[in-house]
Amino acid sequence: MSDLIDADLPFLTDLRRGLHAHPELGFEEERTSAIVANLLEEAGLEVHRGLGGTGVVGTLRCGNGPRSIGLRADMDALAMPETADRPWKSTVPGKMHACGHDGHTTLLLGAARALAKTRNFSGTVHFIFQPAEEGRGGAKRMVEDGLFRLFPCDAVYGLHNMPGLDPDEMAVVEGPQLASSDSWRVTFRGTGTHGAKPHLGRDPITAAGAFLSALQTIPGRVVDPLQPAVVSACSVQAGDPKALNVIPDLVEIGGTARAYSPEVRDQLKAEIGRLAQGTAQMFAIAADYTYIRRIPPVINHPDTTQRALGAARDVFGEKVRTAFPPSTAGDDFAYFAGEAPGCYVWLGNGPAVDGALHHNTAYDFNDAAIGPGVRFWVRLVERELSGEAAHD
């Protein structure tokens, strides 16, 4: 198997760089999904196109094993420019693969190609190529379109590259991996007036300042200190910089809230609203509050974590980490893991070159991780669908 994967690396490397050069945003992955579907069909898989818009599912069956698993890769890019100069730099202005989804797609295609040739397993594998992970709701839409009804899974697995870990290193950890990702909006409605006569109006900007300062009392003084939580204001819109003698009627504030537990998630929703309404009352103005639940947290299931850990140890040996800090970023893989026991693993991407981390304009997937990543996916399928013990 190792020789087979090694022989495919030049093709996979060219594929990854071609995907990087032609990034597509969520639900716009027409070129990418066509490449994925064509390569899966060429490898002999059953292919379902168009699930969740531009999603693709390839199915490979072998033997009579009753177990069925899903492996997921995300395909979308981000709406941001690429600043680093490399031969496979984005050819699309304002779009780039700044999170390594080009690599994730390549790894899963590499595993499908290898497993289609060796067929060293007994059961069913669904290779799930998801659109629109970057905040546009691709996983939720695939589930709503019948992903697990059409392709039942006893377990589902996700993988993400991680700078700071070596390309031949992997972290597989039970429990929380990524936080819930929710959005909130507060509009303070005052009464505009001349900046020189504030007593004739109701100033929403002063109220907004008090509210913004008070926000950090939620994670700092309300949430249990042993429970991680993040509340951030990320947008403030008020007044006109060309009219600096006018106190406006409105201040619009928006931000994000993150947590790992449903209880803390509910607490954040309630507390942001309580502060908004309390601040409005204190300044004798009105407040509108909206909280949008977007993505649940990713929590690795004990059983699937042990199964992934066994495969990772077969491939990475002593370079498998079983302790690794969770991320406060979000990933809608959570919707898949809500339908079947799930595990989300971290594959090393090497050092952060020039400080370039995920969502940086100079970020790039490390091609040295292609071989190890493909080997992990292949070994996971072989172990999961062979009757080997789940626990070492």
Coordinates of C-alpha atoms in Angstrom, one line a residue:
M1 CA 0.0 0.0 0.0
S2 CA 2.8 2.4 0.9
D3 CA 4.4 2.0 -2.5
L4 CA 1.1 2.5 -4.2
I5 CA 0.5 5.8 -2.4
D6 CA 4.1 7.0 -3.0
A7 CA 3.6 6.4 -6.7
D8 CA 0.5 8.6 -6.7
L9 CA 2.1 11.5 -4.8
P10 CA 3.3 13.4 -7.9
F11 CA -0.2 13.3 -9.3
L12 CA -1.7 14.3 -6.0
T13 CA 0.7 17.1 -5.5
D14 CA -0.1 18.6 -8.9
L15 CA -3.8 18.1 -8.1
R16 CA -3.5 20.0 -4.8
R17 CA -1.6 22.9 -6.4
G18 CA -4.2 23.1 -9.3
L19 CA -7.0 23.3 -6.7
H20 CA -5.1 26.0 -4.9
A21 CA -4.7 28.0 -8.0
H22 CA -8.4 27.9 -8.8
P23 CA -10.2 28.6 -5.5
E24 CA -14.0 28.7 -5.3
L25 CA -16.2 30.0 -2.5
G26 CA -18.9 28.0 -0.7
F27 CA -21.7 26.7 -3.0
E28 CA -19.7 27.9 -6.0
E29 CA -17.4 24.9 -6.2
E30 CA -18.4 23.9 -9.7
R31 CA -14.9 23.3 -11.0
T32 CA -13.7 21.6 -7.9
S33 CA -16.7 19.2 -7.5
A34 CA -16.5 18.3 -11.2
I35 CA -12.8 17.3 -10.7
V36 CA -13.7 15.3 -7.6
A37 CA -16.6 13.5 -9.2
N38 CA -14.6 12.7 -12.4
L39 CA -11.7 11.3 -10.4
L40 CA -14.0 9.2 -8.2
E41 CA -15.7 7.8 -11.3
E42 CA -12.4 7.0 -13.0
A43 CA -11.4 5.1 -9.8
G44 CA -14.6 3.0 -10.1
L45 CA -16.6 4.5 -7.2
E46 CA -20.4 5.1 -7.3
V47 CA -20.8 8.9 -7.4
H48 CA -23.6 11.1 -6.3
R49 CA -23.4 14.7 -7.5
G50 CA -25.2 17.8 -6.3
L51 CA -25.9 16.9 -2.7
G52 CA -26.1 20.2 -0.7
G53 CA -25.7 22.1 -4.0
T54 CA -22.1 21.4 -5.0
G55 CA -21.4 18.4 -2.7
V56 CA -20.1 15.1 -4.0
V57 CA -20.3 11.6 -2.3
G58 CA -18.3 8.7 -3.6
T59 CA -19.2 5.2 -2.4
L60 CA -16.9 2.2 -2.4
R61 CA -18.1 -1.2 -1.3
C62 CA -16.0 -4.3 -0.8
G63 CA -16.9 -7.7 0.6
N64 CA -20.0 -8.3 2.8
G65 CA -19.0 -6.4 5.9
P66 CA -22.1 -4.7 7.5
R67 CA -20.3 -1.6 8.8
S68 CA -20.5 1.7 6.9
I69 CA -18.4 4.8 7.6
G70 CA -18.1 8.3 6.2
L71 CA -14.9 10.3 5.6
R72 CA -15.3 14.0 5.1
A73 CA -13.3 16.7 3.3
D74 CA -14.3 20.3 2.8
M75 CA -13.7 21.9 -0.6
D76 CA -14.3 25.7 -0.4
A77 CA -11.9 28.6 -0.3
L78 CA -12.1 32.0 1.5
A79 CA -13.0 35.5 0.2
M80 CA -9.6 37.0 0.7
P81 CA -6.5 37.9 -1.4
E82 CA -3.4 35.8 -1.6
T83 CA -0.2 37.8 -1.0
A84 CA 2.5 35.1 -1.1
D85 CA 4.1 34.6 -4.5
R86 CA 4.3 31.0 -5.4
P87 CA 3.8 29.1 -8.8
W88 CA 0.4 27.8 -7.8
K89 CA -0.8 31.2 -6.3
S90 CA -4.5 31.9 -6.7
T91 CA -5.5 33.0 -10.2
V92 CA -8.8 34.4 -8.9
P93 CA -8.6 37.9 -7.4
G94 CA -10.0 38.1 -3.9
K95 CA -10.2 34.3 -3.4
M96 CA -7.7 31.9 -1.9
H97 CA -7.4 28.6 -0.1
A98 CA -6.2 30.1 3.1
C99 CA -7.4 27.1 5.3
G100 CA -6.0 24.1 3.5
H101 CA -9.2 22.7 2.1
D102 CA -7.4 22.1 -1.2
G103 CA -5.2 19.7 0.8
H104 CA -8.2 18.1 2.5
T105 CA -9.8 17.4 -0.8
T106 CA -6.6 16.0 -2.2
L107 CA -6.0 13.7 0.7
L108 CA -9.5 12.1 0.5
L109 CA -9.2 11.7 -3.3
G110 CA -5.8 10.0 -2.7
A111 CA -7.3 7.6 -0.2
A112 CA -10.3 6.8 -2.5
R113 CA -7.9 6.1 -5.4
A114 CA -5.7 3.8 -3.2
L115 CA -8.6 1.9 -1.6
A116 CA -10.3 1.4 -5.0
K117 CA -7.2 -0.5 -6.1
T118 CA -6.3 -2.5 -3.0
R119 CA -9.8 -3.2 -1.6
N120 CA -8.3 -4.4 1.6
F121 CA -11.5 -4.1 3.6
S122 CA -15.0 -5.5 4.0
G123 CA -17.8 -2.9 4.2
T124 CA -18.8 0.4 2.8
V125 CA -17.0 3.8 2.7
H126 CA -18.7 7.0 1.8
F127 CA -16.2 9.7 0.7
I128 CA -18.0 13.0 1.5
F129 CA -16.8 16.1 -0.3
Q130 CA -18.5 19.0 1.4
P131 CA -19.1 22.5 0.1
A132 CA -19.3 25.7 2.0
E133 CA -17.6 24.9 5.3
E134 CA -16.5 28.5 5.8
G135 CA -19.6 29.8 7.4
R136 CA -22.1 29.2 4.6
G137 CA -23.7 26.1 6.0
G138 CA -22.6 23.3 3.7
A139 CA -22.8 20.5 6.2
K140 CA -26.2 21.4 7.4
R141 CA -27.5 21.6 3.9
M142 CA -26.0 18.2 3.0
V143 CA -27.8 16.7 6.1
E144 CA -31.0 18.4 5.1
D145 CA -30.7 17.0 1.6
G146 CA -30.6 13.5 3.0
L147 CA -26.9 12.7 3.3
F148 CA -27.3 10.1 6.1
R149 CA -30.6 8.8 4.7
L150 CA -29.0 8.1 1.3
F151 CA -25.6 7.1 2.8
P152 CA -26.1 5.7 6.3
C153 CA -22.9 5.8 8.4
D154 CA -22.1 4.0 11.6
A155 CA -19.3 6.5 12.2
V156 CA -18.1 9.7 10.5
Y157 CA -14.6 11.2 10.5
G158 CA -13.1 14.6 9.7
L159 CA -9.5 15.8 9.3
H160 CA -8.0 19.3 9.4
N161 CA -4.4 20.4 8.8
M162 CA -2.7 22.1 11.8
P163 CA 0.4 24.3 11.5
G164 CA 2.8 23.8 14.4
L165 CA 2.6 20.0 14.2
D166 CA 5.0 18.2 11.9
P167 CA 3.6 16.8 8.6
D168 CA 4.3 13.3 10.0
E169 CA 2.5 14.1 13.3
M170 CA -1.2 13.8 14.2
A171 CA -3.3 14.7 17.2
V172 CA -6.3 12.5 18.1
V173 CA -8.1 13.6 21.3
E174 CA -11.4 12.6 22.9
G175 CA -13.9 15.3 23.8
P176 CA -14.2 19.0 22.6
Q177 CA -12.2 19.9 19.5
L178 CA -13.9 23.0 18.2
A179 CA -16.3 25.5 19.7
S180 CA -19.8 26.3 18.8
S181 CA -19.9 29.3 16.5
D182 CA -22.8 31.7 16.9
S183 CA -23.4 35.3 15.8
W184 CA -25.2 38.1 17.7
R185 CA -26.4 41.6 16.8
V186 CA -27.4 44.5 19.0
T187 CA -28.9 47.8 17.8
F188 CA -29.1 50.6 20.3
R189 CA -31.8 53.1 19.3
G190 CA -31.3 56.6 20.8
T191 CA -32.3 60.1 19.7
G192 CA -29.8 61.9 17.5
T193 CA -28.9 65.5 18.2
H194 CA -26.2 68.1 17.8
G195 CA -22.9 67.0 19.2
A196 CA -22.7 70.3 21.1
K197 CA -26.0 69.7 22.7
P198 CA -26.1 66.1 23.9
H199 CA -28.6 66.9 26.6
L200 CA -31.3 67.3 23.9
G201 CA -31.0 63.7 22.7
R202 CA -30.3 60.2 23.9
D203 CA -26.8 59.2 23.0
P204 CA -26.5 55.5 21.8
I205 CA -22.7 55.8 21.3
T206 CA -22.1 56.3 25.1
A207 CA -24.4 53.4 25.7
A208 CA -22.5 51.2 23.2
G209 CA -19.3 52.0 24.9
A210 CA -20.6 50.8 28.3
F211 CA -22.1 47.7 26.7
L212 CA -18.8 46.8 24.9
S213 CA -16.8 47.1 28.2
A214 CA -19.4 45.1 30.1
L215 CA -19.4 42.2 27.5
Q216 CA -16.2 40.8 28.9
T217 CA -17.8 40.3 32.3
I218 CA -19.7 37.4 30.8
P219 CA -16.7 35.1 30.3
G220 CA -14.8 36.8 33.1
R221 CA -17.5 36.9 35.9
V222 CA -20.6 35.0 34.8
V223 CA -19.5 31.8 33.1
D224 CA -17.9 29.1 35.3
P225 CA -14.1 29.7 35.1
L226 CA -13.6 26.0 34.3
Q227 CA -15.8 26.3 31.2
P228 CA -14.2 28.0 28.2
A229 CA -16.2 30.8 26.6
V230 CA -15.5 33.6 24.1
V231 CA -17.6 36.7 23.5
S232 CA -16.2 39.1 20.9
A233 CA -17.7 42.3 19.4
C234 CA -16.4 42.3 15.8
S235 CA -18.3 45.1 14.1
V236 CA -19.4 48.5 15.3
Q237 CA -21.3 50.9 13.0
A238 CA -22.3 54.4 14.1
G239 CA -22.5 57.9 12.8
D240 CA -20.7 59.4 9.8
P241 CA -17.0 60.3 9.9
K242 CA -17.8 63.3 7.7
A243 CA -20.3 64.6 10.3
L244 CA -18.4 64.9 13.5
N245 CA -20.8 67.2 15.1
V246 CA -23.8 64.8 14.9
I247 CA -24.8 62.3 17.6
P248 CA -26.5 59.5 15.6
D249 CA -29.8 57.8 16.3
L250 CA -28.4 54.3 16.0
V251 CA -25.4 52.2 16.9
E252 CA -25.2 48.7 15.4
I253 CA -22.9 46.1 17.0
G254 CA -22.2 42.5 15.9
G255 CA -20.0 39.8 17.1
T256 CA -19.4 36.1 17.8
A257 CA -19.9 33.8 20.8
R258 CA -18.1 30.5 21.3
A259 CA -18.5 27.6 23.8
Y260 CA -17.9 23.9 24.1
S261 CA -21.0 22.9 26.1
P262 CA -24.7 23.5 25.3
E263 CA -25.3 25.0 28.8
V264 CA -22.6 27.7 28.3
R265 CA -23.9 28.3 24.8
D266 CA -27.3 29.0 26.2
Q267 CA -25.8 31.1 28.9
L268 CA -24.0 33.3 26.4
K269 CA -27.1 33.9 24.5
A270 CA -29.0 35.0 27.6
E271 CA -26.3 37.1 29.1
I272 CA -25.5 39.2 26.0
G273 CA -29.2 40.0 25.7
R274 CA -29.4 40.8 29.4
L275 CA -26.5 43.3 29.1
A276 CA -28.0 44.8 26.0
Q277 CA -31.4 45.4 27.5
G278 CA -29.9 46.5 30.8
T279 CA -27.6 49.0 29.1
A280 CA -30.5 50.4 27.1
Q281 CA -32.6 50.9 30.2
M282 CA -29.7 52.6 32.0
F283 CA -29.3 55.1 29.2
A284 CA -33.0 55.5 28.6
I285 CA -32.8 54.2 25.0
A286 CA -34.0 51.1 23.3
A287 CA -32.2 47.9 22.2
D288 CA -32.9 45.3 19.6
Y289 CA -31.1 41.9 20.1
T290 CA -30.7 38.9 17.8
Y291 CA -28.8 35.8 18.5
I292 CA -28.1 33.4 15.6
R293 CA -27.2 29.8 16.4
R294 CA -24.9 28.8 13.5
I295 CA -22.6 25.8 14.3
P296 CA -22.7 23.4 17.2
P297 CA -19.4 22.4 18.9
V298 CA -17.3 19.5 17.6
I299 CA -17.1 16.8 20.4
N300 CA -15.1 13.7 19.6
H301 CA -17.0 10.5 20.6
P302 CA -15.0 8.1 22.8
D303 CA -15.4 5.0 20.6
T304 CA -14.6 6.7 17.2
T305 CA -11.7 8.5 18.9
Q306 CA -10.2 5.2 19.9
R307 CA -10.7 3.8 16.4
A308 CA -9.0 6.8 14.9
L309 CA -6.2 6.6 17.4
G310 CA -5.5 3.0 16.5
A311 CA -5.1 4.0 12.8
A312 CA -3.0 7.0 13.6
R313 CA -0.6 5.0 15.7
D314 CA -0.2 2.5 12.9
V315 CA 0.8 5.4 10.5
F316 CA 2.5 7.9 12.8
G317 CA 3.8 5.7 15.6
E318 CA 5.1 7.7 18.6
K319 CA 4.3 11.0 16.8
V320 CA 0.6 10.7 17.7
R321 CA -0.6 13.2 20.3
T322 CA -3.4 12.3 22.6
A323 CA -3.3 15.6 24.3
F324 CA -3.8 18.8 22.2
P325 CA -5.7 22.0 23.1
P326 CA -9.1 22.4 21.5
S327 CA -9.7 25.3 19.1
T328 CA -12.2 28.1 19.6
A329 CA -12.7 28.2 15.9
G330 CA -15.8 26.3 14.5
D331 CA -16.4 23.7 11.9
D332 CA -19.7 22.5 10.7
F333 CA -18.5 18.9 10.7
A334 CA -20.4 19.2 13.9
Y335 CA -23.6 18.6 11.9
F336 CA -22.3 15.3 10.6
A337 CA -21.1 14.2 14.1
G338 CA -24.6 15.0 15.3
E339 CA -26.0 12.2 13.0
A340 CA -23.4 9.5 13.7
P341 CA -20.6 9.1 16.3
G342 CA -17.7 11.3 15.0
C343 CA -14.1 12.0 15.4
Y344 CA -12.1 15.0 14.1
V345 CA -8.3 14.7 13.9
W346 CA -5.5 17.2 13.4
L347 CA -2.8 16.5 10.8
G348 CA 0.4 18.4 11.0
N349 CA 1.1 21.1 8.4
G350 CA 4.6 21.9 9.5
P351 CA 5.9 25.2 11.0
A352 CA 3.9 28.4 10.4
V353 CA 6.0 29.9 7.7
D354 CA 6.6 33.6 8.3
G355 CA 3.8 33.4 11.0
A356 CA 1.2 32.4 8.4
L357 CA -1.6 30.6 10.2
H358 CA -5.1 29.6 9.0
H359 CA -7.0 32.4 7.3
N360 CA -3.7 34.3 6.6
T361 CA -3.1 35.8 3.1
A362 CA 0.2 33.8 2.9
Y363 CA -1.1 30.5 4.1
D364 CA -0.6 27.3 2.1
F365 CA -1.2 23.6 2.7
N366 CA 2.1 21.7 3.1
D367 CA 2.5 19.1 0.3
A368 CA 4.7 17.0 2.6
A369 CA 1.5 16.1 4.5
I370 CA -0.2 14.5 1.5
G371 CA 1.5 11.1 1.9
P372 CA 0.9 10.8 5.7
G373 CA -2.7 12.1 5.4
V374 CA -3.6 9.6 2.6
R375 CA -2.0 6.8 4.7
F376 CA -4.1 7.7 7.7
W377 CA -7.4 7.6 5.8
V378 CA -6.5 4.3 4.1
R379 CA -5.4 2.7 7.4
L380 CA -8.5 4.0 9.2
V381 CA -10.8 2.3 6.6
E382 CA -8.8 -0.9 6.7
R383 CA -9.1 -1.1 10.5
E384 CA -12.7 0.1 10.8
L385 CA -13.9 -2.4 8.1
S386 CA -11.8 -5.4 8.9
G387 CA -13.0 -6.6 12.3
E388 CA -9.8 -5.4 13.9
A389 CA -10.2 -4.4 17.6
A390 CA -11.2 -0.8 18.1
H391 CA -9.1 -0.5 21.2
D392 CA -5.4 -1.2 21.4

